[in-house]
mmCIF file of N, CA and C in Angstrom:
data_model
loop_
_atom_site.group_PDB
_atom_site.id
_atom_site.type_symbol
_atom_site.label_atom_id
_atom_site.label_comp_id
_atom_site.label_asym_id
_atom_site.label_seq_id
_atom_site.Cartn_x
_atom_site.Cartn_y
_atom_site.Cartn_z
ATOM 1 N N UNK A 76 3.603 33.412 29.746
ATOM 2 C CA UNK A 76 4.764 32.759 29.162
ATOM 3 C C UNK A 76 4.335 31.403 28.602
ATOM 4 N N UNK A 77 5.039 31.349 27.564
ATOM 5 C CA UNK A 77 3.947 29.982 26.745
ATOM 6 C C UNK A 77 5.074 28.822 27.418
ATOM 7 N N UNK A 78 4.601 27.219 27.420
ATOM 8 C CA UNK A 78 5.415 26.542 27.853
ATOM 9 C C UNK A 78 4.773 25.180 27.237
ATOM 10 N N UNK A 79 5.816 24.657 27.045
ATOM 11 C CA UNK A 79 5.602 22.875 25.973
ATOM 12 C C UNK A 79 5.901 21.978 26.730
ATOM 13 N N UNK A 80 4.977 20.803 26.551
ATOM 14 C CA UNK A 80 5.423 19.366 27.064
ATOM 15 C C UNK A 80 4.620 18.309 25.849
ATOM 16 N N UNK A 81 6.107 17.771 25.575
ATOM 17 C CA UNK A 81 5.537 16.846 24.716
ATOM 18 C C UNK A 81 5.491 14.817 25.182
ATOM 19 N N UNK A 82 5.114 14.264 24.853
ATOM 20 C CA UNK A 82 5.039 12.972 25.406
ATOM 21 C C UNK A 82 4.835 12.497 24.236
ATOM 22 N N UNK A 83 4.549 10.751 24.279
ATOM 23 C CA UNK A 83 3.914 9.913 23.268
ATOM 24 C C UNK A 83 5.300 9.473 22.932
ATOM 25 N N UNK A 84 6.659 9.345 23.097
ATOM 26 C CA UNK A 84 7.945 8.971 22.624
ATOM 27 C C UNK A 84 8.321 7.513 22.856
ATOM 28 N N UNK A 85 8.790 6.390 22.357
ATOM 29 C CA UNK A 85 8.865 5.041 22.933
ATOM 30 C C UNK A 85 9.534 4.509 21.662
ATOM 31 N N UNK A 86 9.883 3.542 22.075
ATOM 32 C CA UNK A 86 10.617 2.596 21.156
ATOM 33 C C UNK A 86 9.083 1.797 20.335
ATOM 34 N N UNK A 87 9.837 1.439 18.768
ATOM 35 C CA UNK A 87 8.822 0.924 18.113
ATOM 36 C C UNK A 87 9.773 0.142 17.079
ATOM 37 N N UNK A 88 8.981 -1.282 16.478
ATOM 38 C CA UNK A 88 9.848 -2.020 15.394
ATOM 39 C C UNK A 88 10.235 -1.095 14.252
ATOM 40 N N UNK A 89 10.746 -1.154 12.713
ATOM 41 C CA UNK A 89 9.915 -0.502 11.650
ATOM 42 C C UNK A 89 8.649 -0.087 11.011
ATOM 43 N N UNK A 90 8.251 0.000 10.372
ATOM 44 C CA UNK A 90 7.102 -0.121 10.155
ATOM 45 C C UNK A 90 5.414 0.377 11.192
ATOM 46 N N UNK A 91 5.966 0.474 12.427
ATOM 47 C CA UNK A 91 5.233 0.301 12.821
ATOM 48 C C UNK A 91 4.733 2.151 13.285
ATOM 49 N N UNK A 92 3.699 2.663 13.994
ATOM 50 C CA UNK A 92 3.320 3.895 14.063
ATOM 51 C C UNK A 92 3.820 4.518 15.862
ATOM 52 N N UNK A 93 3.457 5.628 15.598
ATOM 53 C CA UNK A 93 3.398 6.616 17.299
ATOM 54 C C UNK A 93 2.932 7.623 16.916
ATOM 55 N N UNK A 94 2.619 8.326 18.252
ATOM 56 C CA UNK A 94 1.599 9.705 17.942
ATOM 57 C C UNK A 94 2.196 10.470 19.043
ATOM 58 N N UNK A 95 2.844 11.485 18.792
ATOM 59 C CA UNK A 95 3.837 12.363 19.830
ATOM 60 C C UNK A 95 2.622 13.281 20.182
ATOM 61 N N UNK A 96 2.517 14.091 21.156
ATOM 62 C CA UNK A 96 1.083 15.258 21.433
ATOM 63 C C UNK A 96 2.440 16.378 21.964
ATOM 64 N N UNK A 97 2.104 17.582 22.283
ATOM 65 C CA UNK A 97 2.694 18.742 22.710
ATOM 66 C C UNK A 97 1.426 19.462 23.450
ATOM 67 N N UNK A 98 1.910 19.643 24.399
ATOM 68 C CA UNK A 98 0.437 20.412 24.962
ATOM 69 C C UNK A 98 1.064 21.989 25.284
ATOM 70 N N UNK A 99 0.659 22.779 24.740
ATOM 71 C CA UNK A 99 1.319 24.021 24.997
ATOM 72 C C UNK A 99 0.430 24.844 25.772
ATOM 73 N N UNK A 100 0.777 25.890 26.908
ATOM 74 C CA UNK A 100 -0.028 26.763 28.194
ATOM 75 C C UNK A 100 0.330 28.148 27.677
ATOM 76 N N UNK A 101 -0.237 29.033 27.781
ATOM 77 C CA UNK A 101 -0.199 30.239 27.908
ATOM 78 C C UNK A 101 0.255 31.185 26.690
ATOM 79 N N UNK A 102 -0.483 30.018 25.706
ATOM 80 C CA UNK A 102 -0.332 31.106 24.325
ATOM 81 C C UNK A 102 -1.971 31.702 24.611
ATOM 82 N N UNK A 103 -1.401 33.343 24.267
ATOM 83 C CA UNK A 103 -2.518 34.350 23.902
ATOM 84 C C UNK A 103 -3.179 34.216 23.221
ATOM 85 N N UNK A 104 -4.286 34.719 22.945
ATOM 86 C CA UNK A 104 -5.104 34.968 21.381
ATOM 87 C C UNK A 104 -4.545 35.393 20.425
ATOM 88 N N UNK A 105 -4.347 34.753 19.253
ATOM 89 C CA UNK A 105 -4.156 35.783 17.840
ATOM 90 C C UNK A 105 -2.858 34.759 17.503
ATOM 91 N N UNK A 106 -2.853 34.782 16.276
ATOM 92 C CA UNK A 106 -1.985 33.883 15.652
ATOM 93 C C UNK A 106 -0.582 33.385 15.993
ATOM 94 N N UNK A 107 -0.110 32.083 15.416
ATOM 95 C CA UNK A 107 0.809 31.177 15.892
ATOM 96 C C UNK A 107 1.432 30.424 15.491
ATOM 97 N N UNK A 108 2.572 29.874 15.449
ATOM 98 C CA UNK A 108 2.696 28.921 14.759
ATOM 99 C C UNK A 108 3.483 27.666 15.361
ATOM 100 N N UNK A 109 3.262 26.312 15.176
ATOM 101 C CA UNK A 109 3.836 25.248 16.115
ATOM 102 C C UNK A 109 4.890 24.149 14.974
ATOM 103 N N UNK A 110 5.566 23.721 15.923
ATOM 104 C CA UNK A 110 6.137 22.419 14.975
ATOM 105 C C UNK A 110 7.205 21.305 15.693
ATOM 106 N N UNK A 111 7.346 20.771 14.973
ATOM 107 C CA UNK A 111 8.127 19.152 15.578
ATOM 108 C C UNK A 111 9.332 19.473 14.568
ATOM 109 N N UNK A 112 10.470 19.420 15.632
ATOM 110 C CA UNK A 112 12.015 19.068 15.210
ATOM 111 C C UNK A 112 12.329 17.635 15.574
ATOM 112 N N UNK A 113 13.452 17.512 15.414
ATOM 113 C CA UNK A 113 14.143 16.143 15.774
ATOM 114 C C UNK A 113 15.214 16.121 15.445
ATOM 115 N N UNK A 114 16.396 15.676 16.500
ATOM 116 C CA UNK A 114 17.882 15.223 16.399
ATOM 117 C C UNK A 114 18.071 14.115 17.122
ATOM 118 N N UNK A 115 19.035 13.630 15.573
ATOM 119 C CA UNK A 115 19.519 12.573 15.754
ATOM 120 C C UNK A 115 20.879 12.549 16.644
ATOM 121 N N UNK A 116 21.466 11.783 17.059
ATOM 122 C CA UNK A 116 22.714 11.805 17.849
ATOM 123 C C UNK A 116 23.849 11.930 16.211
ATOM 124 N N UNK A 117 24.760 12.792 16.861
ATOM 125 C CA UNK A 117 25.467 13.054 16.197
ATOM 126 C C UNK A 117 25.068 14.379 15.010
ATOM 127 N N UNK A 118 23.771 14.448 15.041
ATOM 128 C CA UNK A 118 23.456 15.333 13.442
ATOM 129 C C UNK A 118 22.712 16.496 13.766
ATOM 130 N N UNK A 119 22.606 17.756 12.962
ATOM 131 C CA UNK A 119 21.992 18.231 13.637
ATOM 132 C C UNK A 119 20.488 18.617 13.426
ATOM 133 N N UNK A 120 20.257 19.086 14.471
ATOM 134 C CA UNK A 120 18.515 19.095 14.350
ATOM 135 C C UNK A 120 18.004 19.931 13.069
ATOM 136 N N UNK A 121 16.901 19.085 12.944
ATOM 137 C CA UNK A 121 16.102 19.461 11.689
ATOM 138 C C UNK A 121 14.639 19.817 11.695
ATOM 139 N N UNK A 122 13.909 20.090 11.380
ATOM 140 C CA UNK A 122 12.795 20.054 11.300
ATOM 141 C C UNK A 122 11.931 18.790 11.008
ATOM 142 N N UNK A 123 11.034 19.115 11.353
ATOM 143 C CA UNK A 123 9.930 17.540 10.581
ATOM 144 C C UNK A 123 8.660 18.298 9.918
ATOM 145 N N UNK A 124 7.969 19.157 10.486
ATOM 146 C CA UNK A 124 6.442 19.380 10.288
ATOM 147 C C UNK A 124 6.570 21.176 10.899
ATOM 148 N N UNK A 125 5.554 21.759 10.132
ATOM 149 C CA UNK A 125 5.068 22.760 11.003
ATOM 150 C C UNK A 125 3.611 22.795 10.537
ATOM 151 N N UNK A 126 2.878 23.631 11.615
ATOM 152 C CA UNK A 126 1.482 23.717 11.108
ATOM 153 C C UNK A 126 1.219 25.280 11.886
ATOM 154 N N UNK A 127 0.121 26.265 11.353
ATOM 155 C CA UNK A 127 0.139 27.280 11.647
ATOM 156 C C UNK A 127 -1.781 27.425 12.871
ATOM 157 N N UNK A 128 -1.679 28.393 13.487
ATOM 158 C CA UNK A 128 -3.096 28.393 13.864
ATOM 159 C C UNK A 128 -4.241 28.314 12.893
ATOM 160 N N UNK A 129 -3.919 29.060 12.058
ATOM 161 C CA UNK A 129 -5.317 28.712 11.176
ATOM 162 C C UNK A 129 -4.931 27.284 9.835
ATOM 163 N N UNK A 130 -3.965 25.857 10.366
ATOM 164 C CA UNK A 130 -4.125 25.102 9.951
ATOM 165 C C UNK A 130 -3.212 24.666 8.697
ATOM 166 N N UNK A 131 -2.979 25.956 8.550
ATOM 167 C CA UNK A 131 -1.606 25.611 7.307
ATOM 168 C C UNK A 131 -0.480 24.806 7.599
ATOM 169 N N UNK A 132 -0.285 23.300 7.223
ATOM 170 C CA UNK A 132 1.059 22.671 7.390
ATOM 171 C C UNK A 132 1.925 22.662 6.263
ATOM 172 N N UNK A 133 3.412 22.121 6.835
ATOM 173 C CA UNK A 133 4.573 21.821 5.939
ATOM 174 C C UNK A 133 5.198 21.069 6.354
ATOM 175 N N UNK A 134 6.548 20.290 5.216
ATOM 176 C CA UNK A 134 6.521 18.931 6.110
ATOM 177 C C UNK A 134 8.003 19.211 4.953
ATOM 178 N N UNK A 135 8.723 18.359 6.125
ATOM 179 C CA UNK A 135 9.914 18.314 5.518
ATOM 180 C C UNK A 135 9.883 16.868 4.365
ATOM 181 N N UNK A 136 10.636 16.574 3.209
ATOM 182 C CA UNK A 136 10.521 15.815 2.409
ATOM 183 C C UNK A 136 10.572 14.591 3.029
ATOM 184 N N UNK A 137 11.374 14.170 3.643
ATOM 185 C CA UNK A 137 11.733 13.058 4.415
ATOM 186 C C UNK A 137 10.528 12.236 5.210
ATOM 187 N N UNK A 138 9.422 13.403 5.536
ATOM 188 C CA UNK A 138 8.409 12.719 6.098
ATOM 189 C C UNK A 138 7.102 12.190 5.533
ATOM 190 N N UNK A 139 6.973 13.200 4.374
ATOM 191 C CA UNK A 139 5.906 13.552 3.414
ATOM 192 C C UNK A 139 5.333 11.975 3.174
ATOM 193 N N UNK A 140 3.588 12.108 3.579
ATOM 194 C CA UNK A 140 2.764 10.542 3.398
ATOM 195 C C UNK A 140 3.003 10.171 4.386
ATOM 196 N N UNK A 141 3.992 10.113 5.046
ATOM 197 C CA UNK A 141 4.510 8.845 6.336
ATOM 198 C C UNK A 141 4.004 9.840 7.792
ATOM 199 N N UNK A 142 4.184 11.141 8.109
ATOM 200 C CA UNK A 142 3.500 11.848 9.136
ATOM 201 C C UNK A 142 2.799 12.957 8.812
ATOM 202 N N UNK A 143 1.999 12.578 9.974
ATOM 203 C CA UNK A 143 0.929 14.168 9.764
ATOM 204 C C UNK A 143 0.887 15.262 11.194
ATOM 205 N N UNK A 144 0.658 16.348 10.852
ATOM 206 C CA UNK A 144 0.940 17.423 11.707
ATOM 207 C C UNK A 144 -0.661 17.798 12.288
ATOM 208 N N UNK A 145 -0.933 17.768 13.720
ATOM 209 C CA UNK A 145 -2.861 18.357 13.407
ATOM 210 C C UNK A 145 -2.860 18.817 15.151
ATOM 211 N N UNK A 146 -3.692 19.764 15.618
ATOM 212 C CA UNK A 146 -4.165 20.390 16.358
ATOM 213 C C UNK A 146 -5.275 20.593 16.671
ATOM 214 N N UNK A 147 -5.367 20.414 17.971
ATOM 215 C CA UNK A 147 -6.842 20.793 18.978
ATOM 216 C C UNK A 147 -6.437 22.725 19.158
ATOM 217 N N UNK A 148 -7.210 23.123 18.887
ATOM 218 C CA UNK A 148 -7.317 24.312 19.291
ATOM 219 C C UNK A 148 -7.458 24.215 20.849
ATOM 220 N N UNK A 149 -8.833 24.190 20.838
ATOM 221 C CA UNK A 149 -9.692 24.255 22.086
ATOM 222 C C UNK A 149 -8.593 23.489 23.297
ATOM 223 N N UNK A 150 -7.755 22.709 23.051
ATOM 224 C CA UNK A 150 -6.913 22.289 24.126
ATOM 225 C C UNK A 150 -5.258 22.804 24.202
ATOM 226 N N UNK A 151 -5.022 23.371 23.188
ATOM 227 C CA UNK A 151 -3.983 23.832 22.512
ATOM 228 C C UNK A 151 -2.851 23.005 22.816
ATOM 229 N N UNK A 152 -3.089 21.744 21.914
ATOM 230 C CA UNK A 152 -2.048 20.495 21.300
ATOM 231 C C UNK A 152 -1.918 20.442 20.348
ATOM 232 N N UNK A 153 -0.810 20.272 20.079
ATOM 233 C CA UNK A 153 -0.149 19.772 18.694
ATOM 234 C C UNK A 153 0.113 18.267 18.576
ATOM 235 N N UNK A 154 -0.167 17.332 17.474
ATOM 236 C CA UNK A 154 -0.159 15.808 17.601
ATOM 237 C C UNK A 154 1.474 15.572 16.297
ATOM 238 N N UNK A 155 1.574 15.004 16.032
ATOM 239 C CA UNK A 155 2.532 14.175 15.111
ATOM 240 C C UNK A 155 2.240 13.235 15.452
ATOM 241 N N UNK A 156 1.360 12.216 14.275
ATOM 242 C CA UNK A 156 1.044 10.803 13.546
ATOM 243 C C UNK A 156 2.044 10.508 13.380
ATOM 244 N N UNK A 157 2.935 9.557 13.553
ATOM 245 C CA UNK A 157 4.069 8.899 12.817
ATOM 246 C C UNK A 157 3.779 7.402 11.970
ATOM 247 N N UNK A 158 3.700 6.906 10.887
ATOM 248 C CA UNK A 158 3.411 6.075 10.327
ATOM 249 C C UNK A 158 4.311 5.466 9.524
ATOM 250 N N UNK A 159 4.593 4.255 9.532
ATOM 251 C CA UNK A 159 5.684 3.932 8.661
ATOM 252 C C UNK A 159 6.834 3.895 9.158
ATOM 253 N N UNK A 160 7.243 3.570 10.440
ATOM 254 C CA UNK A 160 8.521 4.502 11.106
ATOM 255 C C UNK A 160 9.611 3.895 10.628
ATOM 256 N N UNK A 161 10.390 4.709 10.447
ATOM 257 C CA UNK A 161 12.142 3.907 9.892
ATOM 258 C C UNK A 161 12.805 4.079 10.603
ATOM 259 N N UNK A 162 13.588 3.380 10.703
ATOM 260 C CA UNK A 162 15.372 3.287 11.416
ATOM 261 C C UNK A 162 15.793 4.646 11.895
ATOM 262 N N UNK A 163 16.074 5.249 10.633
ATOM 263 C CA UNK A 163 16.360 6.607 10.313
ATOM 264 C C UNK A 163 15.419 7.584 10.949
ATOM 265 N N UNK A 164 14.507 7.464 11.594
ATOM 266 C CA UNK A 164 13.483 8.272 12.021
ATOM 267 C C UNK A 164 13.789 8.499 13.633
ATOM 268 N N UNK A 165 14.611 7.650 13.695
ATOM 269 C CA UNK A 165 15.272 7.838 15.715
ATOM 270 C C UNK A 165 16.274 8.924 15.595
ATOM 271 N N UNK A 166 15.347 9.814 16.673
ATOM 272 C CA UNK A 166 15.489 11.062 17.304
ATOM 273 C C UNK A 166 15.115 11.028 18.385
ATOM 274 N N UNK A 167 15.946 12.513 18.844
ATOM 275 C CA UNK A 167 14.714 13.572 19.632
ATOM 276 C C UNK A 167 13.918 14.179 19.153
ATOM 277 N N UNK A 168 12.613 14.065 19.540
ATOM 278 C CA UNK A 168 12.001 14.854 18.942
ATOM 279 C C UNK A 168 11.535 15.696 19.942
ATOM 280 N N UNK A 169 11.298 17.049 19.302
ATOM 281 C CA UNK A 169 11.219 18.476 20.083
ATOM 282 C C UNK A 169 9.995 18.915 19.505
ATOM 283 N N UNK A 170 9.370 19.706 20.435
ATOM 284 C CA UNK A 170 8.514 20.718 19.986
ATOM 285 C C UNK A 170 8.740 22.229 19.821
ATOM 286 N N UNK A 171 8.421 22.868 19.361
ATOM 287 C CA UNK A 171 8.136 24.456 19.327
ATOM 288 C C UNK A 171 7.060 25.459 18.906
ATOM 289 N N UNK A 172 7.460 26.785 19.137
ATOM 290 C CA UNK A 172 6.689 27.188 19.139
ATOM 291 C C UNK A 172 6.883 28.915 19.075
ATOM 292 N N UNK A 173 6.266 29.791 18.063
ATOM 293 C CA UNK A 173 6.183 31.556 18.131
ATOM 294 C C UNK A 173 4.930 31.731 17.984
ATOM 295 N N UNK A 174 4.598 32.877 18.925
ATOM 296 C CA UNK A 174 3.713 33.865 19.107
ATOM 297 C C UNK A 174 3.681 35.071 17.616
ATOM 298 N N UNK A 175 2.437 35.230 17.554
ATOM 299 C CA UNK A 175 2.325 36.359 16.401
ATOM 300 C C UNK A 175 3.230 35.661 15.084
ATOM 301 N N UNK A 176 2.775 34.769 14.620
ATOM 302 C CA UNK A 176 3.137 33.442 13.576
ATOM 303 C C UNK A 176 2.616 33.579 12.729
ATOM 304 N N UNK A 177 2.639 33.036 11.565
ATOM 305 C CA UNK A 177 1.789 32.809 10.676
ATOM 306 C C UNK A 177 2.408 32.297 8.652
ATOM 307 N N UNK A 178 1.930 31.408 8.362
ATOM 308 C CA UNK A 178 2.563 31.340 6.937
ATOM 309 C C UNK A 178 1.920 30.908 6.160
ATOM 310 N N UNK A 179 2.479 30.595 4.843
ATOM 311 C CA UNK A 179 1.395 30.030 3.881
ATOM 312 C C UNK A 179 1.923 29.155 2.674
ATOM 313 N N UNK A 180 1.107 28.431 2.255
ATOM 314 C CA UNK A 180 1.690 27.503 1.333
ATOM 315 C C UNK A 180 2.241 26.604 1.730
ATOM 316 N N UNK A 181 2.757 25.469 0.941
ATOM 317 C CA UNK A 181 3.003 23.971 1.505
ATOM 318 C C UNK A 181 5.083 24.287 1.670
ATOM 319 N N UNK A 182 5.629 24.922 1.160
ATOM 320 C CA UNK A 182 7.123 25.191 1.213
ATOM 321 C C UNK A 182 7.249 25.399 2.390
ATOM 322 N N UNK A 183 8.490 24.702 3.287
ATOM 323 C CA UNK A 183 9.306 25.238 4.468
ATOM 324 C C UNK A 183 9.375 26.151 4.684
ATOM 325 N N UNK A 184 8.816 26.286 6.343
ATOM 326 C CA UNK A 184 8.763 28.442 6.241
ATOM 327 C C UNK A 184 9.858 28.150 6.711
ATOM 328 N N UNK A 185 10.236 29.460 7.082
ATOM 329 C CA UNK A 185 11.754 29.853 7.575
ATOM 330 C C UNK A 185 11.411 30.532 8.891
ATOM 331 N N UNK A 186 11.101 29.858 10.360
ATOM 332 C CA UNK A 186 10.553 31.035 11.382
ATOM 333 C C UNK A 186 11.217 30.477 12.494
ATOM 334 N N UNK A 187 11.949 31.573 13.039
ATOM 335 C CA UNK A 187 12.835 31.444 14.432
ATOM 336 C C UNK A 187 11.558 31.266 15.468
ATOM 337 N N UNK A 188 11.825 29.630 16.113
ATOM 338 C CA UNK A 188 10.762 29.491 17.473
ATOM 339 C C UNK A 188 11.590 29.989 18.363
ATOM 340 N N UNK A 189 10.972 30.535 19.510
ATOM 341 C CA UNK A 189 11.484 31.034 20.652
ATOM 342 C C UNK A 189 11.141 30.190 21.904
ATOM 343 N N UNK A 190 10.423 29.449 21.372
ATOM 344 C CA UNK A 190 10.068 28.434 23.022
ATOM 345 C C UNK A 190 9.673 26.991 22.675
ATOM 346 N N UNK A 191 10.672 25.969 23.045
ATOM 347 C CA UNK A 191 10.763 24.681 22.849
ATOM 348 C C UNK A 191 10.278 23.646 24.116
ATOM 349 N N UNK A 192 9.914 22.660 23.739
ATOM 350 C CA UNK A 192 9.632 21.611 24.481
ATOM 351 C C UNK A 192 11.075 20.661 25.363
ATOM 352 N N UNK A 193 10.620 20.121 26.061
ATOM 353 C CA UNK A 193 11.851 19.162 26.342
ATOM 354 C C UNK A 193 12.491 18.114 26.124
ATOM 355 N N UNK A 194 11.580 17.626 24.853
ATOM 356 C CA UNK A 194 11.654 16.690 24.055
ATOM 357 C C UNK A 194 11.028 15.476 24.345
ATOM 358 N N UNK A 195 11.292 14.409 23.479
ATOM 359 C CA UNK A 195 10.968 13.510 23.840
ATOM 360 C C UNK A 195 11.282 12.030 22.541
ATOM 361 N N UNK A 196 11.782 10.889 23.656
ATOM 362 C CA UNK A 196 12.721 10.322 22.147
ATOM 363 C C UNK A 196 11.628 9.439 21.618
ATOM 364 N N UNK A 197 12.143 8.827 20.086
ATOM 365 C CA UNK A 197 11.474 7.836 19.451
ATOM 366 C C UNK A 197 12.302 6.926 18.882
ATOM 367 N N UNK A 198 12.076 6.096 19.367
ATOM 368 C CA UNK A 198 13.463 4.810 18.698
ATOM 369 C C UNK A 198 12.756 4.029 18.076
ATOM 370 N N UNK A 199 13.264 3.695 16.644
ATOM 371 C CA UNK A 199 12.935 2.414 15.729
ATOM 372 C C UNK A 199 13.724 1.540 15.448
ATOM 373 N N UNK A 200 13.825 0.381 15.699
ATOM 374 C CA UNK A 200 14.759 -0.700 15.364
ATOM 375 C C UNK A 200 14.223 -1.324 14.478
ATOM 376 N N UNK A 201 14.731 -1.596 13.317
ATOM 377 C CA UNK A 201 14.865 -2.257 12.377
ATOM 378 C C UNK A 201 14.782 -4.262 12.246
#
């Protein structure tokens, strides 16, 4: 049973960076795919990033330049760089995650995760 924990969440000025990690257990061999959501209070959750096992990411517009999506195999983590952080960027942020995954090209896939993290917040004050 695969299972997520993500950390790295904290309050930060504008401008300034964080690096969220997801450490995920008991994914099998053979393809996958991971990614970072986030909700805001009041709105509802959205996506931020996905990236696939063999490395393919996508990124919602909102983040594009400002975060990056990247993975250790060998430890099976998922990171989110946050750079630039805005106001607007305070969430929860969540992880996820499907088994037997896979996509291509830089466009928003469209893929129901079945197993999420417990989040973890990021606050920017302005």
């Amino acid at each position: 049973q695969v299972q997520l924990v993500e950390s790295g969440g904290g309050s930060v000025q504008a401008a300034e960076s964080l690096r969220l990690s997801c450490a995920a257990s008991g994914i099998t061999a053979g393809d996958y795919c991971m990614a970072w959501f986030r909700q805001a209070p009041g709105k509802e959750r959205e996506v931020v990033a996905h990236i696939s096992s063999g490395g393919q990411t996508a990124y919602v517009d909102s983040v594009k330049g400002r975060f990056t999506i990247s993975q250790d195999n060998a430890k099976q983590i998922v990171y989110l760089q946050m750079n630039s952080l805005k106001f607007e960027d305070t969430a929860m942020y969540y992880c996820a995650a499907k088994e037997k995954c896979a996509f291509g090209g830089t466009a928003l896939p469209k893929i129901s995760y079945n197993v999420w993290g417990q989040g973890t917040q990021v606050t920017v004050s302005s």
